[in-house]
Coordinates of C-alpha atoms in Angstrom, one line a residue:
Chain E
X120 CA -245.4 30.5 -126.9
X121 CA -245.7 30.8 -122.9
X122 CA -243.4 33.9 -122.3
X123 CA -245.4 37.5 -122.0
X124 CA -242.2 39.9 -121.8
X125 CA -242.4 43.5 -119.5
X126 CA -239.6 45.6 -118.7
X127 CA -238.5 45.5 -115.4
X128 CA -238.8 48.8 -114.4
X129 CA -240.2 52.4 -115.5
X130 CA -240.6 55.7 -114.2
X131 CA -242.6 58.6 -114.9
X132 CA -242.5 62.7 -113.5
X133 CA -245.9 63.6 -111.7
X134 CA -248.4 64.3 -114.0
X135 CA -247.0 63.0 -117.1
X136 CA -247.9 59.9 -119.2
X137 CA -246.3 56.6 -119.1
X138 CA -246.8 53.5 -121.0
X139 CA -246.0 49.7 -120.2
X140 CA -245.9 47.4 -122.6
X141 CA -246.2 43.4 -123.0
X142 CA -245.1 41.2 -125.7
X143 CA -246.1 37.6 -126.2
X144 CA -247.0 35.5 -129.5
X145 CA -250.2 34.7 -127.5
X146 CA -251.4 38.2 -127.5
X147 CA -251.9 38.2 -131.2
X148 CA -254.9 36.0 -130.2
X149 CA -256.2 36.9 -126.8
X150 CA -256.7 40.2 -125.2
X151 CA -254.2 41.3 -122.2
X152 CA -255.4 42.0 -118.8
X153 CA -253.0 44.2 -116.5
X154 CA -253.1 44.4 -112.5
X155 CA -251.6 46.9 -110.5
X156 CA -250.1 45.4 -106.7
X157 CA -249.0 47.5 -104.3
X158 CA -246.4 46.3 -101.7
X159 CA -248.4 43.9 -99.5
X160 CA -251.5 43.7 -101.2
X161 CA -253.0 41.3 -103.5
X162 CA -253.4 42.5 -107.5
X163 CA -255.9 44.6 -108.5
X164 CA -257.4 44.2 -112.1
X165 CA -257.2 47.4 -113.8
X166 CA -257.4 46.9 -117.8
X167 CA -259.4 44.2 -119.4
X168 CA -260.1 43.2 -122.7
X169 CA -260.6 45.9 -124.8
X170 CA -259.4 49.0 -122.9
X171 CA -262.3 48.0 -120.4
X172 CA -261.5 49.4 -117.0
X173 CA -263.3 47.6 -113.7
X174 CA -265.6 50.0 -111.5
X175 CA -263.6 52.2 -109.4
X176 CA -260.3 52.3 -111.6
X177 CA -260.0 55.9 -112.7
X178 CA -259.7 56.7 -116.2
X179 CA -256.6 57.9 -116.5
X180 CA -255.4 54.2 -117.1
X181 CA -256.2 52.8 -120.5
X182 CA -255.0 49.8 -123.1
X183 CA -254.2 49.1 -126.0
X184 CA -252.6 46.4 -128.1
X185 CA -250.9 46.3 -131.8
X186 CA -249.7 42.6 -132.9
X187 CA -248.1 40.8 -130.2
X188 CA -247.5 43.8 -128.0
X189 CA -250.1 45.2 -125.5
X190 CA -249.4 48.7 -123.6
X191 CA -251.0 50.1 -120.6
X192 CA -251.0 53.6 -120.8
X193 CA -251.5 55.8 -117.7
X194 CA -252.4 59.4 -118.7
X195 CA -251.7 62.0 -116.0
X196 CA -249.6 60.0 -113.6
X197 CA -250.4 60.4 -110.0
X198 CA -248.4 59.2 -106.9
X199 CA -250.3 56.0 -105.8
X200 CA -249.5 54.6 -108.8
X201 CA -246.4 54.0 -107.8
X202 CA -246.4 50.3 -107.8
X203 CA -246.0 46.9 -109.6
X204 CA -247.9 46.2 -113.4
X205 CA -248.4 42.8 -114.6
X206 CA -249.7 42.0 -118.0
X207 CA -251.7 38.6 -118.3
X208 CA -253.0 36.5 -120.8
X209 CA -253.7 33.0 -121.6
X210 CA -250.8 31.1 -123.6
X211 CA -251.1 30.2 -127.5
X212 CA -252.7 26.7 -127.0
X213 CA -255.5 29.0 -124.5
X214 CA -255.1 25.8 -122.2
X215 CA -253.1 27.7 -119.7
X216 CA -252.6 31.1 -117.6
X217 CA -249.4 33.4 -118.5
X218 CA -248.3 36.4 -116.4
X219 CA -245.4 38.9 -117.0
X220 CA -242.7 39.3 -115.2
X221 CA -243.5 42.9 -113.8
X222 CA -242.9 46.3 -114.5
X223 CA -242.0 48.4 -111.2
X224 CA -243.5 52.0 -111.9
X225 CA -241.5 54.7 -110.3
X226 CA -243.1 58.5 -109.9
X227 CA -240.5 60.7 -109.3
Chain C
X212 CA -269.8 42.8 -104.1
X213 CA -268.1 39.6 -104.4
X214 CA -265.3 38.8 -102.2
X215 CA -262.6 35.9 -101.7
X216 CA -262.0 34.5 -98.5
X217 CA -259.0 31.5 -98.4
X218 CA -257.1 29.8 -95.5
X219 CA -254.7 26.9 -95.3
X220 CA -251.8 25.7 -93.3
X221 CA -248.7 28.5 -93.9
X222 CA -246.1 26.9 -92.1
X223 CA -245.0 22.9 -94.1
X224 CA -242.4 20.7 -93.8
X225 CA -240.0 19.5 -96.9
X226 CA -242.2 17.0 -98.8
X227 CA -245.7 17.3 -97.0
X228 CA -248.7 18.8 -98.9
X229 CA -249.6 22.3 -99.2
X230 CA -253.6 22.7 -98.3
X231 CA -255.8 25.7 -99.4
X232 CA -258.9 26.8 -99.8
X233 CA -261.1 30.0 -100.9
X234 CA -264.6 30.6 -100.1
X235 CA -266.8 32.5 -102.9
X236 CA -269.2 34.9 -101.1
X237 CA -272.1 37.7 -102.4
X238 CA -271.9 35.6 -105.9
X239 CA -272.4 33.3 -108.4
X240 CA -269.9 29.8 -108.5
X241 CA -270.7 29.1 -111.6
X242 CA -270.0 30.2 -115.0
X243 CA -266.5 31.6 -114.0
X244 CA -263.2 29.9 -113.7
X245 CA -261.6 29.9 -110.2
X246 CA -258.0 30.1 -110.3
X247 CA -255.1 29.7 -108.1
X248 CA -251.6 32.0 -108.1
X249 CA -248.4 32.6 -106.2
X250 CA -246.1 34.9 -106.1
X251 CA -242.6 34.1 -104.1
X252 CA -240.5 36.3 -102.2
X253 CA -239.7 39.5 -103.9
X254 CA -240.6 37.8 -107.6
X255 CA -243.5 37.6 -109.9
X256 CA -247.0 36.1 -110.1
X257 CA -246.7 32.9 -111.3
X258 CA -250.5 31.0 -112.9
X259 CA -251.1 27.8 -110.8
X260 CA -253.8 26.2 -111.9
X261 CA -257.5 26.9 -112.8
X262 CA -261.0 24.8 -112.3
X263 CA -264.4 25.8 -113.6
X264 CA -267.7 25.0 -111.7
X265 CA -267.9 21.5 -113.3
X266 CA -264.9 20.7 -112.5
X267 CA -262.9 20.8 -115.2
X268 CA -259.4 22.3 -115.0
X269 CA -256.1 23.6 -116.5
X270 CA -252.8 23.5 -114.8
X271 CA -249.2 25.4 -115.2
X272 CA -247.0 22.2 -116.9
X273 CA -244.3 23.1 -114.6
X274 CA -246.7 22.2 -111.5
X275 CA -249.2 19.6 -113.1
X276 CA -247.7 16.7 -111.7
X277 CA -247.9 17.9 -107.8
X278 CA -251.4 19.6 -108.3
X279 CA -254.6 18.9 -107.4
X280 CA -257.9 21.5 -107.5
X281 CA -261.3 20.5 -106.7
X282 CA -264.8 22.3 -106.0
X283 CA -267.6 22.5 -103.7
X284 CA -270.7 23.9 -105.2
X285 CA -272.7 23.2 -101.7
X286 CA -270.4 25.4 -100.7
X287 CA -269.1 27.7 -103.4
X288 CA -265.7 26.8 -102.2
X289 CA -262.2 25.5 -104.5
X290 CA -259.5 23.9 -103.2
X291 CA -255.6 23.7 -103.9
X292 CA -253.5 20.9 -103.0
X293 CA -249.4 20.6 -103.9
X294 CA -248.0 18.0 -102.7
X295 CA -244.2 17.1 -102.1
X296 CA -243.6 20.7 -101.7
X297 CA -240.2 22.5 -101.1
X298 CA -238.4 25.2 -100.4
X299 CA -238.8 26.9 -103.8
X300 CA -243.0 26.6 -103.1
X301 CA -242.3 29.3 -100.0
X302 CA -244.5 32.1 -101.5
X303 CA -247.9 34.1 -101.1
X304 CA -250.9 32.1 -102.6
X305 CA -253.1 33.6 -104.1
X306 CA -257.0 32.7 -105.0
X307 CA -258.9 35.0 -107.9
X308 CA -262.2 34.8 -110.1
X309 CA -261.1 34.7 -113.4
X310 CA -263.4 35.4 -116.4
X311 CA -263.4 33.2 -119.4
X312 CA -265.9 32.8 -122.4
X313 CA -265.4 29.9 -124.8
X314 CA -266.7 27.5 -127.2
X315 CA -265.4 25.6 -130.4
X316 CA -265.2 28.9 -132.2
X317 CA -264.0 31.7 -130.0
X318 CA -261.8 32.6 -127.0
X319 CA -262.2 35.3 -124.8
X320 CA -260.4 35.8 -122.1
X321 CA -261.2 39.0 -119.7
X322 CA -258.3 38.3 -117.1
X323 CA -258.9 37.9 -112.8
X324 CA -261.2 40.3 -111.4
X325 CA -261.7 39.2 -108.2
X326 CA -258.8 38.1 -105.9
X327 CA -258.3 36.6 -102.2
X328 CA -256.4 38.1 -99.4
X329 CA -253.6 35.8 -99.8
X330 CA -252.0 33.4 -97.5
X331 CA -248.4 32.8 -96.6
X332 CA -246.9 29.4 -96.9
X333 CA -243.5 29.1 -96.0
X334 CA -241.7 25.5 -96.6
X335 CA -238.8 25.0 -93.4
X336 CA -237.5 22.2 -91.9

């Protein structure tokens, strides 16, 4: 399968804890990765892996994954994280690149 | 630190070819994938198409038969070329470092760490 499935849009109160999740038949083989994009601004990587964060992503974002579904879990919400999350991955075959549709993260 | 720096043409005609490319600086070329994505007007990322130092390379089946990537390792630079483009290929392109380690017996994949600044290519007659 080709499809990673997100739902379009969450929101979360300040300071609470909100999780994303991604499903895809590909991601009982490969890992997901999840960006976060702002409006104007390319992707940043934020989860990779296993629940590996990049330098300079604060750990209040973590992942985790259970058969074909992966979550990103962001503990402690904070208001600049207001933005877009995509999961990734590569497809069954591995020959090719898959990206969710998005998940709009609202902070109220 | 590495960093990403692409350019190209952001304003085509109905069926020329789209041009870009991405310089690598402050890093190693090889032993990463270098991939290219877009993301249209108010949508999603969509996966163009990948290449690895050596050249070998993976494309999205829904754009295969338009694209075209190449490398320059003189010049740690990649390429992207669409060609008979349309309106539908108006979006921001994207070009990322994207982290892969395989062999005949495993598959990891660790997702696209480092990205360009993006450029705008808008398809109008």
């Amino acid at each position: 399968s080709s499809e990673l499935t997100q739902d379009p849009a969450v929101s979360v109160a300040l300071g609470q804890t909100v999780r994303i999740t991604c499903q895809g038949d590909s991601l009982r083989s490969y890992y997901a990765s999840w960006y976060q994009q702002k409006p104007g601004q390319a992707p940043v990587l934020v989860i990779y892996g296993k629940n590996k964060r990049p330098s300079g992503i604060p750990d209040r974002f973590s992942g985790s994954s259970s058969g074909n579904t992966a979550s990103l879990t962001i503990t402690g919400a904070q208001a600049e994280d207001e933005a877009d999350y995509y999961c990734n991955s590569r497809d069954s075959s591995g020959n090719h690149v898959v990206f969710g549709g998005g998940t709009k993260l609202t902070v109220l | 630190q590495v960093q990403l720096q692409q350019w190209g043409a952001g304003l085509l005609k109905p069926s020329e070819t789209l041009s870009l490319t991405c310089a690598v600086y402050g890093g190693s070329f090889s032993g990463y994938y270098w991939s290219w994505i877009r993301q249209p007007p108010g949508k999603g990322l969509e996966w163009i198409g990948e290449i690895n130092h050596s050249g070998s390379t993976n494309y999205n089946p829904s754009l295969k038969s338009r694209v075209t990537t190449s490398v320059d390792t003189s010049k740690n630079q990649f390429s992207l070329k669409l060609s008979s483009v349309t309106a539908a290929d108006t979006a921001v392109y994207y070009c990322a470092r994207l982290r892969r380690e395989h062999n005949w017996n495993y598959d990891y994949y660790y997702g696209m760490d480092v990205w360009g600044q993006g450029t705008t290519v808008t398809v109008s007659s």
